[in-house]
Amino acid sequence: VDDIQLVEISVPFHSNWNLVGLPVEVLDSYYNLIFPESVEGTLYSYDGTYQADTSLISGDGYWLRFPEDGFTTITGEPLDEITVTLYEGWNLISGPSQIATIIDPDEIIIFGTLYGFESGYILFDEILPGRGYWLRAFQDGEITVTGEGLSRVTPQDFSLNGRANTLTIKGMVLYFGVEMSGRERMSYSLPPKPPSGAFDVRFKDGWRVAKDYGEVEVMPTTETLTIAYDIMLNAGEHHNWVLTSGGDYILEGTGELTIPSAERFILNRENVIPNTYALHQNYPNPFNPITTLRYDLTEDNLVTLTVYDMLGRMVVQLVNTAQEAGFKSVQWNATDSMGRPVSAGVYLYKIQAGEFVETKKMILLK
């Protein structure tokens, strides 16, 4: 038998979930022999969904859970390069025995989608031995992962820095406020969510970029979330960037918010000034004894808001003053202009603001 030089590769891991791979040739690739420190029964491969697995195949990537930080040493015959079959969409891959890059002769890889995982998804430009990575392909095909002739691919991540607004949560950057073509946007897509118990943040449907509106989905691992924001592109006249999670937070300039962890919050470009005059239905309705009347003013105006009974007699005037444009509201506690409670029944409320006049009905129950 030819003497084959064995190699020893030291692979670090974090407590909780890690992406791993097999960087050498071994006789027995049972996961617990390769990673004896791992939690039993937590090896998962991916083929459109996560599948429980027991053995590692070189070139494939896997989720594996560890109880604490540490490193393992993997011994076997060296692999200089690996040919990996990719399918359209997301693939979990791993590399050979040394730091490697990808040769992609058919250009099937979506630029900027090589993600490793360290307490959250992180972009990489090279493949480290023993680690697993996500990679997204436009179509089925083959790539070569090799340590020969290391030519780095710079993650495209930086092309939006300084050109878009950012939200940064635990090192993960989400971009917003920019328009992108469908193909460009693919470079800002995120791999499938990690297993339960790991941290993740993304816009709905796996995006890292949104234009004027985004639902942010979080897999939280802490009681609170600290969100750093940097607004390069302001929302425009009469608009604000607003983050909604339990309350509304207006995002201006740069800053940081700490909010209670939530699995979902909304980022939106909102009107500060209404586009049209409006009188809204009171809420609650029917009511007893307090209700809120909301109305929208597109410009500064003299406003009257008056409550009448069904015979058209004035009950009380709630507003009679000059007001600035904006979203307004006033409460009525079911009393007349003398402060006396009125009887149950149907009432009308009428707004007049410049040329704008509108009347609606409300019902007081007792």
One Martini backbone bead per residue (centre of mass of N, CA, C, O) as a GRO file, in nm:
protein
  366
    1VAL     BB    1   0.097   0.036   0.023
    2ASP     BB    2   0.071   0.347  -0.003
    3ASP     BB    3   0.189   0.624   0.138
    4ILE     BB    4  -0.035   0.820   0.314
    5GLN     BB    5  -0.075   1.131   0.402
    6LEU     BB    6  -0.193   1.256   0.682
    7VAL     BB    7  -0.435   1.480   0.814
    8GLU     BB    8  -0.480   1.760   1.040
    9ILE     BB    9  -0.788   1.920   1.140
   10SER     BB   10  -0.888   2.220   1.282
   11VAL     BB   11  -1.222   2.271   1.423
   12PRO     BB   12  -1.426   2.512   1.503
   13PHE     BB   13  -1.682   2.582   1.760
   14HIS     BB   14  -2.002   2.659   1.870
   15SER     BB   15  -2.242   2.706   2.053
   16ASN     BB   16  -2.474   2.536   1.907
   17TRP     BB   17  -2.510   2.617   1.587
   18ASN     BB   18  -2.354   2.461   1.292
   19LEU     BB   19  -2.149   2.462   1.003
   20VAL     BB   20  -2.047   2.161   0.836
   21GLY     BB   21  -1.765   1.946   0.728
   22LEU     BB   22  -1.569   1.720   0.514
   23PRO     BB   23  -1.204   1.755   0.453
   24VAL     BB   24  -1.176   1.437   0.427
   25GLU     BB   25  -1.072   1.110   0.402
   26VAL     BB   26  -1.270   0.833   0.523
   27LEU     BB   27  -1.399   0.537   0.630
   28ASP     BB   28  -1.570   0.681   0.870
   29SER     BB   29  -1.855   0.929   0.862
   30TYR     BB   30  -1.960   0.939   1.133
   31TYR     BB   31  -2.043   1.211   1.315
   32ASN     BB   32  -1.933   1.110   1.605
   33LEU     BB   33  -1.639   1.071   1.498
   34ILE     BB   34  -1.583   1.357   1.385
   35PHE     BB   35  -1.796   1.492   1.622
   36PRO     BB   36  -1.788   1.406   1.946
   37GLU     BB   37  -1.911   1.690   2.076
   38SER     BB   38  -2.182   1.648   1.979
   39VAL     BB   39  -2.516   1.640   1.950
   40GLU     BB   40  -2.734   1.408   1.947
   41GLY     BB   41  -2.929   1.412   1.659
   42THR     BB   42  -2.810   1.705   1.486
   43LEU     BB   43  -2.792   1.609   1.187
   44TYR     BB   44  -2.825   1.821   0.886
   45SER     BB   45  -2.950   1.825   0.577
   46TYR     BB   46  -3.010   1.951   0.227
   47ASP     BB   47  -3.324   1.922   0.000
   48GLY     BB   48  -3.531   2.182   0.058
   49THR     BB   49  -3.495   2.032   0.332
   50TYR     BB   50  -3.454   1.910   0.636
   51GLN     BB   51  -3.235   1.626   0.715
   52ALA     BB   52  -3.171   1.361   0.879
   53ASP     BB   53  -2.840   1.250   0.979
   54THR     BB   54  -2.515   1.042   1.012
   55SER     BB   55  -2.340   1.115   0.753
   56LEU     BB   56  -2.061   1.239   0.578
   57ILE     BB   57  -2.010   1.429   0.277
   58SER     BB   58  -1.805   1.542   0.070
   59GLY     BB   59  -1.924   1.878  -0.020
   60ASP     BB   60  -2.112   1.883   0.211
   61GLY     BB   61  -2.347   2.035   0.423
   62TYR     BB   62  -2.412   2.097   0.787
   63TRP     BB   63  -2.597   2.065   1.062
   64LEU     BB   64  -2.465   2.125   1.405
   65ARG     BB   65  -2.467   2.055   1.751
   66PHE     BB   66  -2.334   2.226   2.045
   67PRO     BB   67  -2.287   2.275   2.388
   68GLU     BB   68  -1.995   2.408   2.323
   69ASP     BB   69  -1.716   2.548   2.293
   70GLY     BB   70  -1.460   2.456   2.037
   71PHE     BB   71  -1.255   2.180   1.914
   72THR     BB   72  -1.162   1.971   1.639
   73THR     BB   73  -0.998   1.674   1.512
   74ILE     BB   74  -0.935   1.587   1.174
   75THR     BB   75  -0.858   1.268   1.027
   76GLY     BB   76  -0.699   1.221   0.695
   77GLU     BB   77  -0.722   1.233   0.372
   78PRO     BB   78  -0.648   1.450   0.148
   79LEU     BB   79  -0.820   1.726  -0.011
   80ASP     BB   80  -0.784   1.941  -0.283
   81GLU     BB   81  -1.060   1.874  -0.438
   82ILE     BB   82  -1.410   1.950  -0.519
   83THR     BB   83  -1.696   1.828  -0.666
   84VAL     BB   84  -2.000   2.017  -0.697
   85THR     BB   85  -2.341   1.978  -0.685
   86LEU     BB   86  -2.585   2.196  -0.808
   87TYR     BB   87  -2.888   2.357  -0.739
   88GLU     BB   88  -3.141   2.533  -0.779
   89GLY     BB   89  -3.060   2.748  -0.540
   90TRP     BB   90  -3.003   2.616  -0.236
   91ASN     BB   91  -2.681   2.516  -0.087
   92LEU     BB   92  -2.493   2.273   0.094
   93ILE     BB   93  -2.146   2.317   0.157
   94SER     BB   94  -1.799   2.201   0.111
   95GLY     BB   95  -1.451   2.156   0.158
   96PRO     BB   96  -1.137   2.100   0.171
   97SER     BB   97  -0.818   2.086   0.346
   98GLN     BB   98  -0.817   2.381   0.246
   99ILE     BB   99  -0.827   2.679   0.164
  100ALA     BB  100  -1.098   2.790  -0.050
  101THR     BB  101  -1.229   2.813  -0.377
  102ILE     BB  102  -1.433   2.893  -0.659
  103ILE     BB  103  -1.510   2.718  -0.956
  104ASP     BB  104  -1.725   2.876  -1.228
  105PRO     BB  105  -1.759   2.815  -1.552
  106ASP     BB  106  -2.096   2.858  -1.585
  107GLU     BB  107  -2.214   3.077  -1.405
  108ILE     BB  108  -2.428   2.972  -1.151
  109ILE     BB  109  -2.357   3.181  -0.946
  110ILE     BB  110  -2.461   3.394  -0.699
  111PHE     BB  111  -2.350   3.674  -0.615
  112GLY     BB  112  -2.317   3.700  -0.267
  113THR     BB  113  -2.403   3.374  -0.146
  114LEU     BB  114  -2.174   3.316   0.074
  115TYR     BB  115  -2.264   3.139   0.372
  116GLY     BB  116  -2.212   3.151   0.698
  117PHE     BB  117  -2.210   3.051   1.062
  118GLU     BB  118  -2.216   3.297   1.347
  119SER     BB  119  -2.484   3.358   1.522
  120GLY     BB  120  -2.515   3.408   1.212
  121TYR     BB  121  -2.517   3.530   0.909
  122ILE     BB  122  -2.219   3.524   0.688
  123LEU     BB  123  -2.006   3.655   0.471
  124PHE     BB  124  -1.799   3.499   0.224
  125ASP     BB  125  -1.473   3.439   0.023
  126GLU     BB  126  -1.421   3.158   0.168
  127ILE     BB  127  -1.318   2.814   0.239
  128LEU     BB  128  -1.321   2.631   0.523
  129PRO     BB  129  -1.220   2.368   0.684
  130GLY     BB  130  -1.511   2.203   0.824
  131ARG     BB  131  -1.710   2.387   0.685
  132GLY     BB  132  -2.021   2.532   0.618
  133TYR     BB  133  -2.223   2.636   0.322
  134TRP     BB  134  -2.398   2.867   0.149
  135LEU     BB  135  -2.539   2.843  -0.194
  136ARG     BB  136  -2.643   3.015  -0.489
  137ALA     BB  137  -2.827   2.912  -0.783
  138PHE     BB  138  -2.960   2.955  -1.102
  139GLN     BB  139  -2.860   2.652  -1.166
  140ASP     BB  140  -2.773   2.365  -1.260
  141GLY     BB  141  -2.449   2.216  -1.153
  142GLU     BB  142  -2.088   2.266  -1.152
  143ILE     BB  143  -1.825   2.281  -0.910
  144THR     BB  144  -1.506   2.391  -0.780
  145VAL     BB  145  -1.326   2.312  -0.483
  146THR     BB  146  -1.017   2.497  -0.422
  147GLY     BB  147  -0.667   2.551  -0.321
  148GLU     BB  148  -0.592   2.641  -0.590
  149GLY     BB  149  -0.536   2.935  -0.679
  150LEU     BB  150  -0.612   3.184  -0.485
  151SER     BB  151  -0.912   3.349  -0.567
  152ARG     BB  152  -1.077   3.610  -0.467
  153VAL     BB  153  -1.405   3.683  -0.364
  154THR     BB  154  -1.575   3.956  -0.328
  155PRO     BB  155  -1.812   4.057  -0.155
  156GLN     BB  156  -2.090   4.246  -0.261
  157ASP     BB  157  -2.200   4.383  -0.006
  158PHE     BB  158  -2.053   4.675  -0.050
  159SER     BB  159  -2.230   4.810  -0.277
  160LEU     BB  160  -2.451   4.935  -0.057
  161ASN     BB  161  -2.260   5.083   0.096
  162GLY     BB  162  -2.366   5.419   0.113
  163ARG     BB  163  -2.657   5.363  -0.071
  164ALA     BB  164  -2.808   5.271   0.192
  165ASN     BB  165  -3.007   5.177   0.424
  166THR     BB  166  -2.961   5.060   0.770
  167LEU     BB  167  -2.989   4.751   0.953
  168THR     BB  168  -2.843   4.634   1.266
  169ILE     BB  169  -2.833   4.286   1.382
  170LYS     BB  170  -2.597   4.110   1.507
  171GLY     BB  171  -2.430   4.186   1.224
  172MET     BB  172  -2.683   4.211   1.054
  173VAL     BB  173  -2.755   4.345   0.732
  174LEU     BB  174  -3.007   4.569   0.632
  175TYR     BB  175  -3.168   4.699   0.341
  176PHE     BB  176  -3.297   5.034   0.240
  177GLY     BB  177  -3.439   5.253  -0.022
  178VAL     BB  178  -3.402   5.062  -0.278
  179GLU     BB  179  -3.367   4.994  -0.617
  180MET     BB  180  -3.399   4.669  -0.786
  181SER     BB  181  -3.327   4.421  -0.963
  182GLY     BB  182  -3.394   4.094  -0.965
  183ARG     BB  183  -3.097   4.002  -1.003
  184GLU     BB  184  -2.962   4.178  -0.790
  185ARG     BB  185  -3.134   4.080  -0.549
  186MET     BB  186  -3.022   3.790  -0.527
  187SER     BB  187  -2.759   3.895  -0.367
  188TYR     BB  188  -2.997   3.963  -0.125
  189SER     BB  189  -3.020   3.673  -0.029
  190LEU     BB  190  -3.127   3.421   0.197
  191PRO     BB  191  -3.106   3.158   0.354
  192PRO     BB  192  -3.237   2.940   0.516
  193LYS     BB  193  -3.342   2.891   0.806
  194PRO     BB  194  -3.246   2.803   1.088
  195PRO     BB  195  -3.264   2.631   1.344
  196SER     BB  196  -3.400   2.608   1.628
  197GLY     BB  197  -3.216   2.848   1.844
  198ALA     BB  198  -3.129   3.035   1.635
  199PHE     BB  199  -3.015   3.318   1.483
  200ASP     BB  200  -3.235   3.556   1.299
  201VAL     BB  201  -3.249   3.797   1.015
  202ARG     BB  202  -3.520   3.931   0.800
  203PHE     BB  203  -3.689   3.960   0.533
  204LYS     BB  204  -3.937   3.855   0.392
  205ASP     BB  205  -3.848   3.582   0.193
  206GLY     BB  206  -3.520   3.624   0.226
  207TRP     BB  207  -3.433   3.926   0.256
  208ARG     BB  208  -3.192   4.220   0.264
  209VAL     BB  209  -3.400   4.392   0.086
  210ALA     BB  210  -3.578   4.710   0.069
  211LYS     BB  211  -3.771   4.970  -0.001
  212ASP     BB  212  -4.060   5.092   0.163
  213TYR     BB  213  -4.119   4.787   0.265
  214GLY     BB  214  -4.089   4.574   0.568
  215GLU     BB  215  -4.080   4.251   0.697
  216VAL     BB  216  -3.942   4.159   0.999
  217GLU     BB  217  -3.767   3.861   1.076
  218VAL     BB  218  -3.726   3.686   1.393
  219MET     BB  219  -3.478   3.486   1.573
  220PRO     BB  220  -3.464   3.493   1.895
  221THR     BB  221  -3.210   3.484   2.191
  222THR     BB  222  -3.330   3.738   2.336
  223GLU     BB  223  -3.510   3.979   2.512
  224THR     BB  224  -3.346   4.180   2.336
  225LEU     BB  225  -3.304   4.433   2.077
  226THR     BB  226  -3.040   4.569   1.885
  227ILE     BB  227  -3.077   4.860   1.671
  228ALA     BB  228  -2.902   4.974   1.405
  229TYR     BB  229  -2.897   5.296   1.230
  230ASP     BB  230  -2.868   5.421   0.874
  231ILE     BB  231  -2.954   5.726   0.714
  232MET     BB  232  -2.903   5.825   0.381
  233LEU     BB  233  -3.210   5.813   0.288
  234ASN     BB  234  -3.455   6.000   0.293
  235ALA     BB  235  -3.811   5.986   0.280
  236GLY     BB  236  -3.901   6.264   0.231
  237GLU     BB  237  -4.142   6.463   0.195
  238HIS     BB  238  -4.372   6.386   0.437
  239HIS     BB  239  -4.165   6.158   0.547
  240ASN     BB  240  -4.102   5.844   0.720
  241TRP     BB  241  -3.907   5.628   0.894
  242VAL     BB  242  -4.073   5.333   1.031
  243LEU     BB  243  -4.066   5.149   1.332
  244THR     BB  244  -4.271   4.861   1.422
  245SER     BB  245  -4.276   4.765   1.786
  246GLY     BB  246  -4.530   4.837   1.989
  247GLY     BB  247  -4.401   5.088   1.852
  248ASP     BB  248  -4.297   5.399   1.719
  249TYR     BB  249  -3.999   5.452   1.514
  250ILE     BB  250  -3.805   5.709   1.417
  251LEU     BB  251  -3.574   5.725   1.142
  252GLU     BB  252  -3.275   5.920   1.199
  253GLY     BB  253  -2.989   5.896   1.090
  254THR     BB  254  -2.812   5.785   1.364
  255GLY     BB  255  -2.860   5.480   1.567
  256GLU     BB  256  -3.022   5.328   1.864
  257LEU     BB  257  -3.219   5.042   1.953
  258THR     BB  258  -3.409   4.904   2.230
  259ILE     BB  259  -3.608   4.612   2.212
  260PRO     BB  260  -3.827   4.395   2.243
  261SER     BB  261  -3.860   4.096   2.153
  262ALA     BB  262  -3.949   3.993   1.819
  263GLU     BB  263  -4.071   3.818   1.531
  264ARG     BB  264  -4.202   4.103   1.436
  265PHE     BB  265  -4.154   4.382   1.211
  266ILE     BB  266  -4.195   4.717   1.080
  267LEU     BB  267  -4.099   4.874   0.774
  268ASN     BB  268  -4.172   5.225   0.689
  269ARG     BB  269  -4.298   5.461   0.457
  270GLU     BB  270  -4.439   5.754   0.592
  271ASN     BB  271  -4.676   5.974   0.624
  272VAL     BB  272  -4.707   6.299   0.759
  273ILE     BB  273  -4.893   6.389   0.524
  274PRO     BB  274  -5.174   6.390   0.389
  275ASN     BB  275  -5.333   6.351   0.069
  276THR     BB  276  -5.622   6.363   0.211
  277TYR     BB  277  -5.912   6.437   0.307
  278ALA     BB  278  -6.059   6.318   0.627
  279LEU     BB  279  -6.323   6.117   0.775
  280HIS     BB  280  -6.348   5.895   1.027
  281GLN     BB  281  -6.445   5.638   1.189
  282ASN     BB  282  -6.526   5.582   1.480
  283TYR     BB  283  -6.346   5.478   1.789
  284PRO     BB  284  -6.547   5.314   1.905
  285ASN     BB  285  -6.827   5.129   1.732
  286PRO     BB  286  -6.989   5.128   1.949
  287PHE     BB  287  -7.026   5.335   2.257
  288ASN     BB  288  -6.898   5.355   2.618
  289PRO     BB  289  -6.844   5.690   2.654
  290ILE     BB  290  -6.588   5.659   2.457
  291THR     BB  291  -6.451   5.830   2.163
  292THR     BB  292  -6.274   5.841   1.846
  293LEU     BB  293  -6.188   6.113   1.627
  294ARG     BB  294  -6.072   6.107   1.292
  295TYR     BB  295  -5.850   6.331   1.095
  296ASP     BB  296  -5.747   6.478   0.776
  297LEU     BB  297  -5.491   6.722   0.687
  298THR     BB  298  -5.334   6.877   0.408
  299GLU     BB  299  -5.379   7.163   0.552
  300ASP     BB  300  -5.398   7.450   0.679
  301ASN     BB  301  -5.683   7.517   0.908
  302LEU     BB  302  -6.007   7.575   0.972
  303VAL     BB  303  -6.167   7.387   1.238
  304THR     BB  304  -6.470   7.193   1.258
  305LEU     BB  305  -6.623   6.982   1.523
  306THR     BB  306  -6.953   6.840   1.526
  307VAL     BB  307  -7.226   6.748   1.735
  308TYR     BB  308  -7.534   6.577   1.657
  309ASP     BB  309  -7.845   6.511   1.643
  310MET     BB  310  -8.110   6.370   1.456
  311LEU     BB  311  -8.238   6.679   1.446
  312GLY     BB  312  -7.978   6.886   1.425
  313ARG     BB  313  -7.873   6.939   1.703
  314MET     BB  314  -7.649   7.079   1.894
  315VAL     BB  315  -7.426   6.943   2.136
  316VAL     BB  316  -7.109   6.973   2.037
  317GLN     BB  317  -6.789   7.132   2.024
  318LEU     BB  318  -6.466   6.994   1.970
  319VAL     BB  319  -6.382   7.191   1.726
  320ASN     BB  320  -6.237   7.548   1.707
  321THR     BB  321  -5.967   7.583   1.494
  322ALA     BB  322  -5.652   7.624   1.405
  323GLN     BB  323  -5.474   7.389   1.189
  324GLU     BB  324  -5.243   7.169   1.109
  325ALA     BB  325  -5.123   6.956   0.920
  326GLY     BB  326  -5.254   6.615   0.950
  327PHE     BB  327  -5.305   6.378   1.204
  328LYS     BB  328  -5.616   6.358   1.376
  329SER     BB  329  -5.764   6.382   1.718
  330VAL     BB  330  -6.072   6.320   1.911
  331GLN     BB  331  -6.261   6.317   2.204
  332TRP     BB  332  -6.571   6.162   2.321
  333ASN     BB  333  -6.783   6.155   2.637
  334ALA     BB  334  -7.101   6.200   2.610
  335THR     BB  335  -7.122   6.520   2.618
  336ASP     BB  336  -7.215   6.829   2.645
  337SER     BB  337  -7.146   7.171   2.660
  338MET     BB  338  -7.217   7.134   2.988
  339GLY     BB  339  -7.129   6.822   3.075
  340ARG     BB  340  -7.370   6.644   3.003
  341PRO     BB  341  -7.507   6.360   2.970
  342VAL     BB  342  -7.614   6.169   2.713
  343SER     BB  343  -7.815   5.987   2.535
  344ALA     BB  344  -7.886   5.727   2.381
  345GLY     BB  345  -7.773   5.685   2.035
  346VAL     BB  346  -7.775   5.872   1.745
  347TYR     BB  347  -7.496   6.044   1.593
  348LEU     BB  348  -7.349   6.331   1.456
  349TYR     BB  349  -7.049   6.413   1.261
  350LYS     BB  350  -6.887   6.731   1.170
  351ILE     BB  351  -6.675   6.857   0.918
  352GLN     BB  352  -6.477   7.168   0.879
  353ALA     BB  353  -6.225   7.238   0.608
  354GLY     BB  354  -6.284   7.462   0.432
  355GLU     BB  355  -6.416   7.281   0.166
  356PHE     BB  356  -6.435   7.055   0.377
  357VAL     BB  357  -6.718   6.822   0.405
  358GLU     BB  358  -6.832   6.593   0.672
  359THR     BB  359  -7.051   6.309   0.758
  360LYS     BB  360  -7.120   6.103   1.049
  361LYS     BB  361  -7.202   5.809   1.230
  362MET     BB  362  -7.301   5.731   1.578
  363ILE     BB  363  -7.309   5.498   1.868
  364LEU     BB  364  -7.475   5.513   2.178
  365LEU     BB  365  -7.436   5.312   2.459
  366LYS     BB  366  -7.595   5.190   2.792
   0.00000   0.00000   0.00000
